[in-house]
Amino acid sequence: MKSGKTKTKKAAKPVKKTGLAKKMPKRQVRKIVINKEKAKEEPKVFVLSLALRQAALKVMAMFLILALNWTGLTAIGETLAYFNDTEQVVDNSYTAATLDFSLQAGDWTPPGRADKLLPGEPVARTVDIINDGILGFQYTVSTTQTGGDNYFCNALQLQAQQGTSTIYTGPLMNFLSTSTLFSTSNSSWLFTVSLPASTSADIEGQVCQFKFIFYGWQEDLPPNQGFNDTEEIDNTIKGGLWGEKLLINKVYYDVDNAHGTEPANEWVELYNPTDKDIDVANWQICDNYDCLNITQATSIPALGLAVLSNSTTTWNYWDIPTTAPKIYEFNAGPLMLGNTADMLILKRPNGKITDQMNWGTPTSSWPNYNANIWNPGATDVAEGHMLGRVPTGYDTDQPSDFKDLGLPQVQVIIPNGGETWSIGKTYTLMWQATNPNGTDTDLSIDIWYSNDSGATWANVTSSTENDGAYDWRVPLYLDGNYLVVSTHARIKVVAFGPENFMVQNWDMSDNDFCPPVEYELLTPEEQEQLKILLAEGIVSKEMVEGAEGVDLGLGPVLPLPPAELSPALDSLDSALDSTTSLDQGTTTTTTESTTTPPTETPDILFETATSTAESTPVVIENTEPEPQATADENPVAEPEPLVLEEPTVTLPEAPTLPDNNSEAGNSNSSEATAGTDNPAPQTTGTE
């Protein structure tokens, strides 16, 4: 129908607007057109639904775009734009530069002086700078105190030398060098520290601790800019005692039976390390409880030793040289030393402590306990041993300064008693000595001879080697005036350690031996001496061998020593000459009723254990028959025996005569009496 066609065409217009009709195949269009009924009922709904979908999709897309962009826009405050460029450089190398140096310091020299610095005695040490880095640098050197006594530190003087140039001279604590550019040619420093000679003794014994500080930084830059390095050297200087000083050198506190009893024979050895003699009067010696004042005015020689003990009996057990003073007088006492632990303090008269030491484990309850005590102390030694500084005077203020020293062991082998060793012959003395502190060859040997079973002694030899044997020609005298002839002879061997004379021990012959005289082996000088001894009755003829046919009477002699014997012989000759008469070739000796005046007799002829000898008359008598007078001869009056009065003699301290000599002298002497049965002494021949 016409009307239907028109409606159909009109109905198709919306399709054209949508563009769907244009895109759809014709067959579909036709189908829509042919299906008129359906087209009439649905075309409006279809087009509306499709348009809504498209619109919804657009709205959603728009919403998403707006939402996403809005979130991004609100999150970004600003937008930055960056430019970049990349370039490459090949064959490059990088090296890290360093500034680093170190110090190499030598010890203070002379060794040990920095531990006891004295005025006028400088100490020095070297410091070398070593560049351990790559960069060059400049530096300064300064000092700073880190401890010790301020007065002592301020008294110290410093001289600083760089190479051969003196950089500074002045107080140690004021030192600061100028900036110096490091160079291997001037990298060595020499620092010399000293005390002025006029330094007060008030600061002696003090300590100064300080540092040498080396500060370095990059060259061509101001200090504290760029790289830098600091190195330090620690130093300690201790002041010595430049007033009077004594050291406790040895202590013998645990006495064995062979050397006496305690506390009487305990002893302390003192050492004077200075170059001046020191009088110990009013010094103090203290143990852990008490202090004793030394009341004895005794000087210890410079670099010398002295022995201090509670009793003089101590000297009987030790061979102490005369150069070592013996101190035994105190204001109280005795000093009682503990065998397991104790201490010793030595003080000047002003109370200044010059030395102290202790052994064993100390106890703080000791009255004399102080801050300088060692804990633990030096090693406690066994009975009969001693503690001693090795070497003598070694002093670092440490317990290790003192060593345990045992005594040498000595045994006399020959002569040990019963031997007969004739004067003039050579014999071999034999002994054995061992050293507990080292090798046996370190021991030194002294040999002594006694003519009275050990009451007195004369030296045979000193400081001979410890080889166990010594060839000895037995002389008539030792030490110039000690008579060897005796029936009570003994030999003593003393062994000394290398430490000093108090490290000693000795042994002597167990029994007496006898040295008679072998006349033919005597020197001419000794033969003449023997004649004097026989004439004086000091030696009996029974002690002389090998003198058959020898005139041992008085006659011309060669005295020894001449200065001592000549006065006595001259007096004796004068006495004889005054009573000599000559008649027909016969010399008759007579005496007056009075005795000859006493004359001084040399010590060489008289030696006893006492200080003086009582006068004993000596009678010289002739045992030949008295000649008979003839009628033609004038009768000669019978003379009285010649009586020579022995003088009173002051004797030397040490040498004495053995008992047998005294008896021999007495047996040949008698008092002169009138009418004696003995014939008058006569000699024939011309004088």
C-alpha positions in Angstrom: 0.0 0.0 0.0 1.0 3.5 -0.8 0.4 4.7 2.7 2.4 1.8 4.1 5.4 2.5 1.9 5.4 6.0 3.1 5.3 5.0 6.7 8.0 2.5 6.1 10.3 5.1 4.6 9.6 7.5 7.4 10.2 4.8 10.0 13.6 4.1 8.5 15.0 7.6 9.0 16.2 7.1 12.5 18.2 4.3 11.2 20.0 6.5 8.8 20.8 8.9 11.6 22.4 6.3 13.5 24.3 5.1 10.6 23.3 1.5 11.1 21.3 1.2 8.0 24.2 2.3 6.0 26.4 -0.3 7.4 24.0 -3.2 7.5 23.8 -5.5 4.5 20.9 -5.0 2.2 19.4 -8.3 3.0 19.0 -7.3 6.5 17.5 -4.0 5.5 15.1 -5.8 3.4 14.3 -8.1 6.1 13.4 -5.2 8.4 11.3 -3.7 5.6 9.5 -6.9 4.7 8.8 -7.6 8.4 6.5 -4.8 8.6 4.6 -5.9 11.7 7.8 -6.2 13.7 9.1 -3.0 12.4 6.0 -1.3 13.5 6.2 -2.7 17.0 10.1 -2.5 18.0 12.0 0.1 16.0 11.7 2.8 18.7 12.8 0.5 21.5 15.9 -0.8 19.6 17.2 2.6 18.7 16.7 4.0 22.1 18.5 1.1 23.8 21.5 1.3 21.5 21.8 5.0 22.0 21.7 4.7 25.8 24.4 2.2 25.7 26.6 4.3 23.6 25.9 7.3 25.8 26.7 5.3 29.0 29.9 4.1 27.6 31.0 7.6 26.8 30.0 8.9 30.2 31.9 6.1 31.9 35.0 6.8 29.7 34.8 10.5 30.4 34.4 9.8 34.1 37.4 7.5 34.1 39.5 10.0 32.2 38.5 12.8 34.5 39.1 10.7 37.7 42.5 9.5 36.6 43.7 12.9 35.5 42.3 14.6 38.6 44.2 12.1 40.9 47.4 12.7 39.0 47.0 16.4 38.9 46.3 16.6 42.6 49.4 14.4 43.4 51.9 16.4 41.4 52.8 19.8 42.8 55.2 20.6 40.0 56.6 19.0 37.1 60.5 18.9 36.7 62.3 18.6 33.6 65.9 17.1 33.6 68.7 17.5 31.2 71.5 15.0 31.0 74.6 14.2 29.1 77.1 11.3 29.2 80.7 11.5 28.1 83.4 8.8 28.4 87.1 9.2 29.0 89.1 6.0 28.7 92.5 4.9 30.1 92.2 6.7 33.5 93.8 5.6 36.9 93.3 6.9 40.4 95.7 6.7 43.4 94.7 7.4 47.0 97.2 9.8 48.8 98.0 9.4 52.5 99.8 11.5 55.2 101.3 9.2 57.8 104.5 9.1 59.7 105.9 7.1 62.7 108.6 7.6 65.3 111.6 5.4 66.2 113.0 6.3 69.7 116.1 5.0 71.3 116.6 4.4 75.0 117.9 7.0 77.4 121.6 6.9 77.6 123.8 6.3 79.6 121.7 3.3 80.6 120.1 3.5 84.1 120.8 7.2 84.6 117.2 8.2 83.7 116.2 6.2 86.8 118.4 8.2 89.2 119.2 11.5 87.5 121.7 13.7 89.4 122.5 17.4 88.9 125.1 17.9 86.3 124.7 14.4 84.8 122.5 14.6 81.6 120.7 11.9 79.9 119.8 11.8 76.2 117.7 9.9 73.7 117.3 10.0 69.9 114.0 10.1 68.0 113.8 9.5 64.2 110.8 10.5 62.1 109.9 8.0 59.3 107.5 9.0 56.5 105.1 6.1 56.1 102.7 8.0 53.7 102.9 9.6 50.3 102.1 13.2 51.0 104.8 15.6 52.1 104.2 17.2 55.4 105.4 19.8 57.9 105.5 19.4 61.7 106.2 20.8 65.1 107.5 19.1 68.3 106.4 20.0 71.9 106.4 18.6 75.4 103.6 18.1 77.9 103.7 16.8 81.5 101.6 13.7 82.1 102.4 13.0 85.8 105.0 13.2 88.6 106.2 16.1 90.7 105.6 19.6 89.3 108.7 21.1 91.0 110.9 18.4 89.7 109.5 18.6 86.1 109.9 22.3 86.1 113.5 22.0 87.3 114.5 19.8 84.3 116.3 21.4 81.4 116.1 20.4 77.7 118.4 20.8 74.8 116.7 19.8 71.4 118.9 19.2 68.4 117.7 18.5 64.8 120.5 17.0 63.0 123.5 19.1 63.8 121.5 22.2 64.7 120.4 23.2 68.2 116.8 24.1 68.0 116.0 24.8 71.6 117.7 25.2 75.0 115.6 25.9 78.1 113.0 24.4 80.6 111.7 21.0 79.5 108.1 21.9 80.0 108.3 25.1 77.8 109.5 23.4 74.6 107.6 24.0 71.3 109.6 24.0 68.0 108.8 26.1 65.0 107.2 24.5 61.9 109.6 22.2 60.1 109.3 20.7 56.6 110.0 17.0 56.8 113.1 15.9 55.0 115.0 12.6 55.2 118.2 14.6 55.6 117.0 16.2 58.9 114.6 13.6 60.3 116.7 12.8 63.4 116.2 14.6 66.8 118.4 14.4 69.9 116.9 15.3 73.2 119.1 15.9 76.2 117.6 16.3 79.7 119.5 17.5 82.7 119.3 19.1 86.2 121.3 22.2 86.9 124.2 21.7 89.3 122.6 24.0 91.8 119.3 22.1 92.0 118.1 21.9 95.6 118.1 18.5 97.3 114.5 19.1 98.4 113.3 17.6 95.2 115.7 14.6 95.0 114.1 11.3 94.5 111.1 12.8 92.6 109.7 11.6 89.3 108.6 13.5 86.1 106.5 11.9 83.4 106.1 13.7 80.1 105.6 13.3 76.4 107.3 14.4 73.2 104.4 15.3 70.8 105.0 15.4 67.0 102.2 17.0 65.1 102.3 16.9 61.2 100.0 18.3 58.5 100.1 18.7 54.7 102.7 20.9 53.3 101.6 24.3 51.8 98.6 24.3 54.1 98.0 26.1 57.4 97.9 23.9 60.6 94.7 21.9 61.2 93.8 21.9 57.5 94.1 19.0 55.1 95.4 15.7 56.2 97.3 15.5 59.5 98.9 13.0 61.9 100.1 13.0 65.6 102.7 10.7 67.2 103.8 10.7 70.8 106.8 9.4 72.8 106.3 8.7 76.6 109.1 9.5 79.0 109.9 9.0 82.7 112.8 10.7 84.5 113.5 9.8 88.1 115.7 11.9 90.3 118.5 10.3 92.2 119.7 11.3 95.7 122.4 13.9 95.4 122.6 14.4 99.1 124.3 11.6 101.1 123.1 8.2 100.1 123.7 4.7 101.3 122.2 1.5 99.9 121.2 -1.7 101.7 123.4 -4.1 99.7 123.1 -7.4 101.5 121.2 -8.9 104.4 121.9 -12.1 106.3 118.8 -12.7 108.5 118.5 -16.5 108.7 121.7 -17.4 110.6 122.9 -21.0 110.4 124.8 -22.8 113.2 128.2 -22.3 111.5 127.8 -18.5 111.7 126.4 -17.8 115.1 123.0 -17.3 116.6 120.0 -15.0 116.1 119.6 -12.1 116.5 123.2 -11.4 117.7 124.9 -12.5 114.5 122.5 -11.2 111.9 124.1 -8.6 109.7 123.4 -6.0 107.0 125.9 -4.8 104.4 125.8 -1.2 103.5 127.2 0.3 100.3 128.2 3.9 99.6 127.6 4.6 95.9 128.8 8.2 96.0 132.3 9.6 95.5 132.6 10.9 99.1 133.0 9.2 102.4 129.9 9.2 104.5 129.8 9.2 108.3 126.9 7.0 109.6 126.6 8.6 113.0 123.0 9.4 113.7 121.7 7.5 110.7 118.8 5.2 111.3 118.3 1.5 110.5 114.7 0.2 110.7 112.9 -3.1 110.4 109.2 -3.6 110.2 108.7 -2.6 113.9 111.6 -0.6 115.2 114.2 2.0 114.3 117.7 2.2 115.8 120.0 5.2 115.8 123.6 4.5 114.9 125.7 6.1 117.6 129.0 5.0 116.3 131.0 7.6 114.4 132.2 5.5 111.5 132.8 6.6 107.9 132.0 4.4 105.0 134.5 5.1 102.2 133.4 6.3 98.8 132.3 3.3 96.7 133.0 1.2 99.8 131.2 -1.3 102.0 130.5 -1.6 105.7 128.9 -4.4 107.8 126.4 -3.7 110.5 125.6 -6.2 113.2 124.1 -6.5 116.7 127.3 -8.0 118.2 131.0 -7.9 117.7 131.1 -11.7 117.8 129.8 -11.6 114.3 133.3 -10.7 113.1 134.6 -14.1 114.3 132.6 -15.9 111.7 133.4 -13.9 108.6 136.7 -12.9 107.0 136.0 -9.1 106.7 138.8 -6.9 105.2 140.1 -4.0 107.3 138.9 -1.6 104.6 135.3 -2.4 105.5 134.1 -0.6 108.7 132.2 -2.7 111.3 129.2 -1.0 112.8 127.8 -2.3 116.0 126.8 0.6 118.3 123.2 1.7 118.5 121.0 3.6 121.0 118.8 0.6 121.5 118.5 -2.9 120.1 118.9 -5.5 119.0 117.6 -5.3 115.5 115.5 -8.5 115.1 115.0 -9.6 111.5 112.2 -12.0 110.6 113.2 -15.3 108.9 110.1 -15.4 106.6 109.2 -11.7 106.0 110.5 -8.4 107.1 111.8 -5.0 105.8 114.7 -2.7 106.2 114.7 1.1 105.9 117.8 3.3 105.9 117.3 7.0 106.9 119.6 10.0 107.0 119.8 12.0 110.2 117.1 14.3 108.8 114.7 11.4 108.4 115.0 11.2 104.6 114.8 7.6 103.4 117.7 6.8 101.1 116.9 3.1 100.6 114.5 0.4 101.7 113.8 -3.2 100.8 111.7 -6.1 102.1 111.4 -9.8 101.6 108.6 -12.3 101.8 105.0 -11.3 101.9 104.5 -7.9 103.8 101.7 -7.2 106.2 99.9 -3.8 106.3 99.8 -4.0 110.1 103.6 -3.5 110.3 104.2 -0.2 112.1 106.8 0.8 109.5 104.7 -0.3 106.5 104.6 2.4 103.7 103.6 3.0 100.2 107.0 2.0 98.7 106.9 -1.5 100.1 107.1 -4.4 97.6 104.2 -6.9 97.6 105.4 -9.5 97.2 108.9 -8.7 98.4 112.3 -10.2 97.4 112.5 -14.0 97.6 112.7 -15.4 101.1 116.0 -17.4 101.3 116.9 -20.6 103.1 118.8 -20.7 106.4 122.4 -19.8 105.9 121.7 -17.9 102.6 121.7 -14.1 102.1 119.9 -11.6 99.9 122.2 -9.4 97.9 122.3 -6.9 95.1 124.0 -8.4 92.1 126.1 -6.7 91.1 127.0 -4.6 94.1 124.9 -1.4 94.2 122.5 -2.5 91.4 119.4 -0.4 92.1 116.2 -0.3 90.1 113.9 -0.2 93.1 112.5 -3.7 92.3 112.5 -6.9 94.3 114.5 -8.5 91.5 117.5 -6.3 92.5 118.1 -8.9 95.3 119.3 -12.4 94.5 119.4 -15.5 96.6 123.1 -16.1 97.4 124.3 -19.3 98.9 127.7 -19.7 100.5 130.6 -21.5 98.8 131.4 -25.0 100.1 135.0 -25.4 101.1 137.1 -28.3 102.4 140.8 -28.4 103.2 142.3 -31.6 102.1 146.1 -31.2 102.7 147.4 -30.5 105.3 144.5 -31.7 107.5 146.5 -32.5 110.7 149.5 -34.6 111.7 151.8 -33.7 108.8 155.4 -32.5 109.2 156.2 -29.7 106.8 159.7 -28.4 107.2 160.6 -24.8 106.9 162.4 -24.3 103.6 160.7 -27.1 101.7 157.9 -26.7 99.1 154.6 -28.5 99.6 151.3 -28.6 97.7 148.3 -27.3 99.6 145.1 -28.9 98.4 141.4 -28.0 98.8 138.0 -28.4 97.2 135.6 -25.4 96.8 132.3 -25.3 95.0 130.1 -22.3 94.0 126.3 -22.6 94.5 125.7 -19.3 92.6 127.7 -20.0 89.4 130.7 -21.9 88.1 133.4 -23.0 90.5 136.1 -21.1 88.6 134.3 -17.9 89.5 135.5 -18.3 93.1 138.6 -16.6 94.4 140.8 -18.2 97.1 142.7 -16.8 100.0 145.0 -19.0 102.1 146.0 -18.3 105.7 148.4 -19.9 108.1 148.1 -20.1 111.9 150.9 -21.0 114.4 148.5 -21.3 117.4 145.8 -23.7 116.3 143.7 -20.9 114.7 143.8 -18.2 117.3 145.7 -15.9 115.0 146.4 -15.9 111.2 148.9 -14.7 108.7 148.3 -14.5 104.9 149.9 -17.0 102.6 148.3 -15.8 99.4 145.3 -13.9 98.2 143.0 -14.1 95.2 144.5 -17.2 93.8 142.5 -19.3 91.3 140.2 -22.0 92.6 142.1 -24.8 90.9 142.3 -26.9 94.1 146.1 -26.7 94.6 148.8 -24.2 95.6 152.5 -24.9 95.8 153.9 -23.2 99.0 157.5 -22.9 100.0 157.2 -22.8 103.8 159.1 -19.7 104.9 160.5 -18.8 108.3 158.3 -15.7 108.6 154.9 -14.6 107.0 153.8 -11.0 106.7 157.3 -9.9 107.8 156.9 -10.7 111.5 154.7 -13.8 111.9 156.8 -16.8 112.9 156.0 -20.0 111.1 157.9 -22.5 113.3 155.3 -24.3 115.4 153.9 -27.5 116.6 150.4 -26.1 116.4 150.2 -25.1 112.8 147.0 -25.0 110.7 145.9 -23.9 107.2 142.7 -22.1 106.4 141.2 -21.8 102.9 138.7 -19.0 102.3 136.5 -19.0 99.1 135.0 -15.8 97.9 132.1 -15.4 95.4 132.4 -12.9 92.6 129.6 -10.8 94.2 131.9 -9.5 97.0 133.8 -10.5 100.1 130.7 -11.3 102.2 129.7 -14.2 99.9 132.4 -16.4 101.5 133.0 -19.5 103.4 136.1 -21.2 104.8 137.5 -24.4 106.2 140.7 -25.1 108.1 142.8 -28.1 109.0 141.0 -30.4 111.3 144.1 -30.8 113.5 147.5 -29.3 114.0 150.5 -30.1 111.9 154.2 -29.3 112.6 156.6 -27.2 110.5 160.1 -27.7 112.0 163.2 -26.0 110.5 165.2 -27.6 107.7 168.4 -25.6 108.1 170.1 -26.5 104.9 167.0 -25.3 102.9 166.9 -21.8 104.5 168.0 -18.8 102.6 171.2 -17.2 104.1 169.0 -14.4 105.5 166.7 -17.0 107.1 169.7 -18.8 108.6 170.8 -15.6 110.3 167.3 -15.0 111.6 167.1 -18.5 113.0 170.3 -17.9 115.0 168.7 -14.9 116.6 165.6 -17.0 117.4 167.7 -19.7 118.9 169.7 -17.2 121.0 166.6 -15.6 122.3 165.1 -19.0 123.2 162.1 -18.4 120.9 163.0 -21.5 118.8 164.5 -24.6 120.5 167.3 -26.6 118.9 165.0 -29.6 118.8 163.0 -27.9 116.1 166.0 -27.5 113.8 167.1 -30.3 111.5 170.1 -30.6 109.2 172.3 -28.3 111.3 174.9 -30.8 112.4 178.3 -29.2 112.6 176.8 -25.7 112.2 177.6 -23.1 114.8 174.2 -21.9 115.8 175.5 -19.6 118.6 175.4 -15.8 118.6 177.6 -14.2 116.0 177.5 -11.7 113.2 174.0 -11.7 111.7 172.2 -10.2 108.9 169.0 -9.0 110.6 165.6 -8.9 109.0 164.3 -6.3 108.7 167.5 -4.3 109.6 165.6 -1.3 110.8 163.9 -3.4 113.5 166.7 -5.8 114.6 169.7 -3.4 114.6 168.8 -1.5 117.8 168.2 -4.7 119.8 171.5 -6.3 118.6 173.5 -3.2 119.3 172.2 -3.0 122.8 173.0 -6.7 123.3 176.6 -6.2 122.0 177.2 -3.2 124.2 176.1 -5.2 127.3 178.5 -8.0 126.4 181.4 -5.7 125.6 181.0 -3.9 128.9 181.7 -7.1 130.9 184.4 -8.6 128.7 188.0 -8.9 129.9 190.9 -10.2 127.9 193.7 -12.3 129.6 196.4 -14.3 127.7 194.2 -14.9 124.7 191.3 -16.1 126.8 188.0 -14.0 126.8 186.1 -14.3 130.0 182.6 -12.8 130.2 181.4 -11.6 133.6 178.6 -9.5 134.9 178.1 -7.0 137.6 175.6 -7.5 140.3 173.1 -5.3 138.4 171.4 -6.4 135.2 171.6 -4.6 131.9 168.9 -2.0 131.3 165.9 -3.2 129.3 166.0 -2.4 125.7 163.2 -2.3 123.2 163.0 -5.6 121.2 161.4 -5.7 117.8 158.0 -7.3 117.3 159.5 -9.7 114.9 161.1 -11.6 117.8 158.2 -11.7 120.3 154.6 -12.4 119.4 152.1 -13.7 121.9 148.4 -13.7 122.4 148.6 -11.0 125.1 149.4 -7.3 124.7 152.5 -7.3 126.8 155.1 -9.9 127.9 156.4 -10.1 131.4 160.2 -9.7 131.8 162.0 -13.1 132.0 165.7 -13.2 132.6 167.8 -14.9 129.9 170.9 -16.7 131.2 173.8 -17.3 128.8 176.0 -20.0 130.3 179.1 -21.7 129.0 179.0 -25.5 129.4 182.7 -26.0 128.8 184.9 -26.9 131.9 186.4 -24.0 133.7 190.1 -23.6 133.0 192.3 -24.1 136.1 194.7 -21.3 137.2 198.5 -22.3 137.7 200.7 -21.1 140.4 202.4 -18.7 138.0 199.2 -17.2 136.9 197.1 -14.7 138.7 194.0 -16.3 140.0 190.9 -15.2 138.2 187.8 -14.5 140.3 184.9 -16.8 139.4 182.4 -14.6 137.6 178.7 -14.7 138.1 176.5 -15.9 135.3 175.5 -13.2 132.7 171.9 -12.4 133.2 170.1 -10.5 130.4 166.8 -9.1 131.4 164.2 -9.4 128.6 162.5 -6.1 128.1 158.7 -5.5 128.3 157.4 -5.7 124.8 154.2 -4.1 123.3 152.9 -6.7 120.8 151.0 -6.4 117.5 147.3 -7.2 117.6 147.1 -10.3 115.4 150.2 -12.4 115.3 150.9 -14.6 118.4 153.3 -17.3 119.3 152.1 -20.9 119.7 152.2 -22.3 123.2 155.2 -24.6 122.5 157.3 -21.6 121.6 156.5 -19.9 124.8 157.4 -23.1 126.7 160.7 -23.4 124.8 161.6 -19.9 125.7 160.9 -20.4 129.4 162.8 -23.7 129.5 166.0 -22.0 128.4 165.8 -19.2 131.0 166.6 -19.1 134.7 167.3 -16.5 137.3 171.0 -15.9 138.2 171.9 -16.8 141.8 175.2 -16.4 143.7 177.3 -19.5 144.1 175.7 -21.3 141.1 177.1 -24.7 140.3 177.2 -23.8 136.6 180.6 -22.8 135.4 181.1 -19.3 134.3 180.3 -18.7 130.7 183.5 -18.4 128.6 184.5 -18.4 125.0 187.9 -19.2 123.7 189.7 -17.4 121.0 190.2 -13.8 120.1 187.1 -11.7 119.6 
